[in-house]
mmCIF file of C-alpha atoms in Angstrom:
data_model
loop_
_atom_site.group_PDB
_atom_site.id
_atom_site.type_symbol
_atom_site.label_atom_id
_atom_site.label_comp_id
_atom_site.label_asym_id
_atom_site.label_seq_id
_atom_site.Cartn_x
_atom_site.Cartn_y
_atom_site.Cartn_z
ATOM 1 C CA UNK R 1 -22.023 -69.876 -18.536
ATOM 2 C CA UNK R 2 -25.119 -68.747 -20.528
ATOM 3 C CA UNK R 3 -24.695 -67.253 -23.980
ATOM 4 C CA UNK R 4 -26.987 -65.051 -26.030
ATOM 5 C CA UNK R 5 -29.165 -67.152 -28.355
ATOM 6 C CA UNK R 6 -29.850 -66.681 -32.069
ATOM 7 C CA UNK R 7 -32.642 -64.186 -31.372
ATOM 8 C CA UNK R 8 -30.810 -62.383 -28.564
ATOM 9 C CA UNK R 9 -28.819 -59.175 -28.726
ATOM 10 C CA UNK R 10 -26.012 -58.354 -28.635
ATOM 11 C CA UNK R 11 -24.442 -61.589 -29.846
ATOM 12 C CA UNK R 12 -21.663 -62.895 -32.053
ATOM 13 C CA UNK R 13 -22.177 -64.035 -35.647
ATOM 14 C CA UNK R 14 -22.473 -66.984 -35.693
ATOM 15 C CA UNK R 15 -23.949 -67.333 -32.194
ATOM 16 C CA UNK R 16 -21.919 -69.209 -29.569
ATOM 17 C CA UNK R 17 -23.429 -72.695 -29.231
ATOM 18 C CA UNK R 18 -23.453 -73.404 -25.506
ATOM 19 C CA UNK R 19 -25.111 -76.802 -26.080
ATOM 20 C CA UNK R 20 -21.923 -78.015 -27.801
ATOM 21 C CA UNK R 21 -19.614 -76.945 -24.982
ATOM 22 C CA UNK R 22 -16.340 -78.859 -24.716
ATOM 23 C CA UNK R 23 -14.655 -79.626 -21.392
ATOM 24 C CA UNK R 24 -10.991 -80.241 -20.639
ATOM 25 C CA UNK R 25 -10.198 -83.934 -20.377
ATOM 26 C CA UNK R 26 -9.273 -83.296 -16.740
ATOM 27 C CA UNK R 27 -12.491 -81.356 -16.027
ATOM 28 C CA UNK R 28 -16.206 -81.822 -16.400
ATOM 29 C CA UNK R 29 -19.423 -79.838 -16.074
ATOM 30 C CA UNK R 30 -20.112 -80.721 -12.428
ATOM 31 C CA UNK R 31 -16.589 -80.956 -11.081
ATOM 32 C CA UNK R 32 -16.085 -79.751 -7.512
ATOM 33 C CA UNK R 33 -14.058 -76.539 -7.499
ATOM 34 C CA UNK R 34 -11.978 -74.996 -4.730
ATOM 35 C CA UNK R 35 -11.610 -71.300 -3.977
ATOM 36 C CA UNK R 36 -9.857 -69.364 -1.223
ATOM 37 C CA UNK R 37 -9.384 -65.648 -0.615
ATOM 38 C CA UNK R 38 -7.333 -63.577 1.831
ATOM 39 C CA UNK R 39 -7.694 -59.814 2.302
ATOM 40 C CA UNK R 40 -6.090 -57.231 4.554
ATOM 41 C CA UNK R 41 -6.012 -53.444 4.989
ATOM 42 C CA UNK R 42 -2.835 -51.469 5.688
ATOM 43 C CA UNK R 43 -3.530 -47.766 6.144
ATOM 44 C CA UNK R 44 -4.970 -46.466 2.892
ATOM 45 C CA UNK R 45 -4.323 -49.749 1.088
ATOM 46 C CA UNK R 46 -6.603 -52.768 0.687
ATOM 47 C CA UNK R 47 -4.942 -55.960 -0.566
ATOM 48 C CA UNK R 48 -6.481 -59.253 -1.587
ATOM 49 C CA UNK R 49 -5.094 -62.594 -2.761
ATOM 50 C CA UNK R 50 -7.193 -65.423 -4.152
ATOM 51 C CA UNK R 51 -6.845 -68.850 -5.700
ATOM 52 C CA UNK R 52 -9.289 -70.989 -7.693
ATOM 53 C CA UNK R 53 -8.846 -74.573 -8.840
ATOM 54 C CA UNK R 54 -11.399 -76.379 -10.984
ATOM 55 C CA UNK R 55 -13.294 -76.067 -14.242
ATOM 56 C CA UNK R 56 -13.126 -72.499 -15.507
ATOM 57 C CA UNK R 57 -16.354 -70.507 -15.496
ATOM 58 C CA UNK R 58 -14.811 -68.300 -18.166
ATOM 59 C CA UNK R 59 -14.392 -70.403 -21.353
ATOM 60 C CA UNK R 60 -12.195 -69.972 -24.361
ATOM 61 C CA UNK R 61 -14.117 -69.545 -27.617
ATOM 62 C CA UNK R 62 -13.024 -71.993 -30.326
ATOM 63 C CA UNK R 63 -13.601 -71.194 -34.013
ATOM 64 C CA UNK R 64 -14.370 -74.405 -35.918
ATOM 65 C CA UNK R 65 -15.269 -75.149 -39.525
ATOM 66 C CA UNK R 66 -17.191 -78.244 -40.646
ATOM 67 C CA UNK R 67 -16.843 -80.174 -43.944
ATOM 68 C CA UNK R 68 -19.388 -77.859 -45.600
ATOM 69 C CA UNK R 69 -17.340 -74.806 -44.697
ATOM 70 C CA UNK R 70 -19.805 -73.548 -42.056
ATOM 71 C CA UNK R 71 -18.166 -71.724 -39.151
ATOM 72 C CA UNK R 72 -19.236 -72.348 -35.550
ATOM 73 C CA UNK R 73 -18.166 -70.903 -32.201
ATOM 74 C CA UNK R 74 -17.790 -73.418 -29.390
ATOM 75 C CA UNK R 75 -17.066 -72.665 -25.706
ATOM 76 C CA UNK R 76 -14.165 -74.672 -24.286
ATOM 77 C CA UNK R 77 -14.019 -74.996 -20.509
ATOM 78 C CA UNK R 78 -10.529 -75.765 -19.248
ATOM 79 C CA UNK R 79 -9.437 -77.124 -15.912
ATOM 80 C CA UNK R 80 -7.436 -74.245 -14.407
ATOM 81 C CA UNK R 81 -5.399 -73.124 -11.431
ATOM 82 C CA UNK R 82 -5.961 -69.374 -11.146
ATOM 83 C CA UNK R 83 -4.272 -66.973 -8.745
ATOM 84 C CA UNK R 84 -5.475 -63.395 -8.381
ATOM 85 C CA UNK R 85 -4.261 -60.175 -6.820
ATOM 86 C CA UNK R 86 -6.336 -57.063 -6.159
ATOM 87 C CA UNK R 87 -4.973 -53.839 -4.704
ATOM 88 C CA UNK R 88 -6.836 -50.624 -3.963
ATOM 89 C CA UNK R 89 -5.623 -47.398 -2.407
ATOM 90 C CA UNK R 90 -7.807 -44.506 -1.268
ATOM 91 C CA UNK R 91 -5.724 -41.341 -0.975
ATOM 92 C CA UNK R 92 -7.872 -38.280 -0.303
ATOM 93 C CA UNK R 93 -9.921 -37.846 -3.503
ATOM 94 C CA UNK R 94 -7.901 -40.400 -5.449
ATOM 95 C CA UNK R 95 -8.734 -44.072 -5.882
ATOM 96 C CA UNK R 96 -6.018 -46.328 -7.332
ATOM 97 C CA UNK R 97 -6.803 -49.930 -8.162
ATOM 98 C CA UNK R 98 -5.272 -52.993 -9.748
ATOM 99 C CA UNK R 99 -6.784 -56.414 -10.466
ATOM 100 C CA UNK R 100 -4.632 -59.143 -12.007
ATOM 101 C CA UNK R 101 -4.891 -62.899 -12.522
ATOM 102 C CA UNK R 102 -2.538 -65.622 -13.704
ATOM 103 C CA UNK R 103 -4.339 -68.668 -15.064
ATOM 104 C CA UNK R 104 -2.533 -71.960 -15.602
ATOM 105 C CA UNK R 105 -4.164 -74.681 -17.722
ATOM 106 C CA UNK R 106 -2.821 -77.874 -19.284
ATOM 107 C CA UNK R 107 -1.811 -76.048 -22.451
ATOM 108 C CA UNK R 108 -1.192 -72.408 -21.548
ATOM 109 C CA UNK R 109 -0.378 -69.840 -18.897
ATOM 110 C CA UNK R 110 -2.486 -66.711 -19.369
ATOM 111 C CA UNK R 111 -2.491 -63.287 -17.771
ATOM 112 C CA UNK R 112 -5.180 -60.642 -17.498
ATOM 113 C CA UNK R 113 -5.328 -57.336 -15.680
ATOM 114 C CA UNK R 114 -7.341 -54.182 -15.139
ATOM 115 C CA UNK R 115 -5.490 -51.141 -13.770
ATOM 116 C CA UNK R 116 -7.082 -47.776 -13.182
ATOM 117 C CA UNK R 117 -7.286 -44.492 -11.392
ATOM 118 C CA UNK R 118 -10.300 -42.462 -10.275
ATOM 119 C CA UNK R 119 -10.576 -38.911 -8.997
ATOM 120 C CA UNK R 120 -13.732 -37.457 -7.428
ATOM 121 C CA UNK R 121 -14.707 -33.814 -7.037
ATOM 122 C CA UNK R 122 -16.941 -33.722 -3.970
ATOM 123 C CA UNK R 123 -19.820 -31.306 -3.247
ATOM 124 C CA UNK R 124 -19.066 -28.966 -6.121
ATOM 125 C CA UNK R 125 -19.994 -25.353 -5.291
ATOM 126 C CA UNK R 126 -21.719 -26.723 -2.193
ATOM 127 C CA UNK R 127 -24.553 -28.123 -4.318
ATOM 128 C CA UNK R 128 -24.112 -31.726 -3.202
ATOM 129 C CA UNK R 129 -22.982 -32.700 -6.687
ATOM 130 C CA UNK R 130 -20.097 -35.191 -6.918
ATOM 131 C CA UNK R 131 -18.267 -35.755 -10.222
ATOM 132 C CA UNK R 132 -15.943 -38.719 -10.675
ATOM 133 C CA UNK R 133 -13.392 -39.190 -13.481
ATOM 134 C CA UNK R 134 -12.174 -42.714 -14.175
ATOM 135 C CA UNK R 135 -9.519 -44.150 -16.483
ATOM 136 C CA UNK R 136 -8.612 -47.853 -16.850
ATOM 137 C CA UNK R 137 -6.486 -50.138 -18.951
ATOM 138 C CA UNK R 138 -7.774 -53.643 -19.757
ATOM 139 C CA UNK R 139 -5.553 -56.488 -20.975
ATOM 140 C CA UNK R 140 -6.023 -60.214 -21.667
ATOM 141 C CA UNK R 141 -3.148 -62.262 -23.048
ATOM 142 C CA UNK R 142 -5.527 -64.732 -24.732
ATOM 143 C CA UNK R 143 -6.221 -62.214 -27.478
ATOM 144 C CA UNK R 144 -8.941 -63.238 -29.903
ATOM 145 C CA UNK R 145 -9.537 -66.496 -28.010
ATOM 146 C CA UNK R 146 -10.652 -64.581 -24.904
ATOM 147 C CA UNK R 147 -14.397 -64.570 -24.071
ATOM 148 C CA UNK R 148 -14.301 -60.766 -24.007
ATOM 149 C CA UNK R 149 -13.713 -58.210 -26.737
ATOM 150 C CA UNK R 150 -11.647 -56.064 -24.378
ATOM 151 C CA UNK R 151 -8.165 -57.561 -24.710
ATOM 152 C CA UNK R 152 -5.960 -54.481 -25.045
ATOM 153 C CA UNK R 153 -8.227 -51.489 -24.488
ATOM 154 C CA UNK R 154 -8.555 -48.185 -22.667
ATOM 155 C CA UNK R 155 -11.653 -47.164 -20.726
ATOM 156 C CA UNK R 156 -12.657 -43.692 -19.574
ATOM 157 C CA UNK R 157 -15.798 -42.667 -17.702
ATOM 158 C CA UNK R 158 -17.398 -39.676 -16.007
ATOM 159 C CA UNK R 159 -19.924 -40.082 -13.198
ATOM 160 C CA UNK R 160 -22.402 -37.596 -11.777
ATOM 161 C CA UNK R 161 -24.069 -38.151 -8.382
ATOM 162 C CA UNK R 162 -26.489 -35.428 -7.340
ATOM 163 C CA UNK R 163 -26.850 -36.846 -3.820
ATOM 164 C CA UNK R 164 -30.474 -35.693 -3.804
ATOM 165 C CA UNK R 165 -33.519 -37.349 -2.296
ATOM 166 C CA UNK R 166 -34.269 -38.980 -5.658
ATOM 167 C CA UNK R 167 -30.773 -40.535 -5.790
ATOM 168 C CA UNK R 168 -30.125 -39.172 -9.280
ATOM 169 C CA UNK R 169 -27.047 -40.707 -10.963
ATOM 170 C CA UNK R 170 -25.617 -40.412 -14.469
ATOM 171 C CA UNK R 171 -22.550 -42.039 -15.970
ATOM 172 C CA UNK R 172 -21.042 -42.004 -19.445
ATOM 173 C CA UNK R 173 -18.047 -43.985 -20.634
ATOM 174 C CA UNK R 174 -16.212 -45.240 -23.673
ATOM 175 C CA UNK R 175 -13.887 -48.195 -24.326
ATOM 176 C CA UNK R 176 -11.389 -47.769 -27.162
ATOM 177 C CA UNK R 177 -9.448 -50.645 -28.697
ATOM 178 C CA UNK R 178 -5.782 -49.672 -28.764
ATOM 179 C CA UNK R 179 -5.154 -51.692 -31.952
ATOM 180 C CA UNK R 180 -8.237 -51.059 -34.158
ATOM 181 C CA UNK R 181 -9.542 -47.866 -32.492
ATOM 182 C CA UNK R 182 -13.097 -49.219 -32.489
ATOM 183 C CA UNK R 183 -15.246 -47.775 -29.707
ATOM 184 C CA UNK R 184 -17.963 -48.952 -27.371
ATOM 185 C CA UNK R 185 -20.017 -46.189 -25.716
ATOM 186 C CA UNK R 186 -22.137 -46.668 -22.623
ATOM 187 C CA UNK R 187 -24.517 -44.199 -20.974
ATOM 188 C CA UNK R 188 -26.591 -44.977 -17.854
ATOM 189 C CA UNK R 189 -28.904 -42.858 -15.733
ATOM 190 C CA UNK R 190 -31.276 -43.565 -12.857
ATOM 191 C CA UNK R 191 -33.653 -41.552 -10.667
ATOM 192 C CA UNK R 192 -36.363 -42.326 -8.152
ATOM 193 C CA UNK R 193 -39.849 -40.818 -8.495
ATOM 194 C CA UNK R 194 -42.409 -40.328 -5.778
ATOM 195 C CA UNK R 195 -42.003 -42.937 -3.059
ATOM 196 C CA UNK R 196 -41.984 -46.192 -5.025
ATOM 197 C CA UNK R 197 -40.974 -45.624 -8.672
ATOM 198 C CA UNK R 198 -37.513 -45.764 -10.195
ATOM 199 C CA UNK R 199 -36.591 -44.987 -13.808
ATOM 200 C CA UNK R 200 -33.434 -46.404 -15.370
ATOM 201 C CA UNK R 201 -32.136 -45.504 -18.842
ATOM 202 C CA UNK R 202 -29.310 -47.233 -20.684
ATOM 203 C CA UNK R 203 -27.780 -46.514 -24.096
ATOM 204 C CA UNK R 204 -25.034 -48.530 -25.768
ATOM 205 C CA UNK R 205 -23.353 -47.773 -29.083
ATOM 206 C CA UNK R 206 -20.764 -49.652 -31.141
ATOM 207 C CA UNK R 207 -18.660 -47.734 -33.642
ATOM 208 C CA UNK R 208 -15.660 -48.180 -35.900
ATOM 209 C CA UNK R 209 -15.497 -51.994 -36.092
ATOM 210 C CA UNK R 210 -14.170 -53.526 -39.298
ATOM 211 C CA UNK R 211 -14.644 -57.059 -40.592
ATOM 212 C CA UNK R 212 -12.492 -59.340 -38.443
ATOM 213 C CA UNK R 213 -12.652 -57.114 -35.354
ATOM 214 C CA UNK R 214 -13.999 -58.710 -32.150
ATOM 215 C CA UNK R 215 -17.053 -56.435 -32.020
ATOM 216 C CA UNK R 216 -17.909 -56.487 -35.761
ATOM 217 C CA UNK R 217 -20.877 -58.751 -35.004
ATOM 218 C CA UNK R 218 -22.269 -56.012 -32.733
ATOM 219 C CA UNK R 219 -22.131 -53.211 -35.327
ATOM 220 C CA UNK R 220 -25.952 -53.143 -35.674
ATOM 221 C CA UNK R 221 -26.699 -53.830 -32.002
ATOM 222 C CA UNK R 222 -26.588 -50.277 -30.645
ATOM 223 C CA UNK R 223 -29.655 -49.802 -28.460
ATOM 224 C CA UNK R 224 -31.580 -47.882 -25.831
ATOM 225 C CA UNK R 225 -33.204 -49.517 -22.812
ATOM 226 C CA UNK R 226 -35.805 -47.955 -20.509
ATOM 227 C CA UNK R 227 -36.917 -49.604 -17.287
ATOM 228 C CA UNK R 228 -39.559 -48.309 -14.877
ATOM 229 C CA UNK R 229 -39.801 -50.277 -11.657
ATOM 230 C CA UNK R 230 -42.219 -50.088 -8.731
ATOM 231 C CA UNK R 231 -41.090 -51.021 -5.231
ATOM 232 C CA UNK R 232 -43.431 -51.951 -2.420
#
């Protein structure tokens, strides 16, 4: 799993040193992994079950201190047996979804889930405009050892799709930590121009993090990104 380097953004402080990665004594970097998935649809419901056995692609982050008192962050790849469940229901304009995993390693049994609901207003005032409202809850039992900052958070988003020839789309969302109330804002927009050009705009903002919070290292990493692409 690649990590952002010292000159990259956004990144943790200190940066995660992928070159010093540690592997479970029962796993190694090139171990053969096994994965299987089953899915089925029943009326409005789509159900999936999966299982993965092998070296995790999603490491724990270990905080270590050397004799000089310098702190380092080291990725630790465990050998895991992970079982997942995903359920989605489409009921008229509603979309209900649940994704959950149970991960068993030599030392721990961890649980993570994302559960959400989405409602879409279609063809508002017969203009072709669709507006979607989304709310999700994100949880990871590994807490501060998880490779993500979103361990007990709420996510809301609004999406606009103009359904025009230029395929204009806009979305804006925010993730709020339920413990510290820090926020991560995300805005994205895209639109095609002429026959071959496409403009994409992205803005991300971090707010409210205090020292010790998972996203404190990102407090100065708010940014805009513009991308103009040509297709031929």
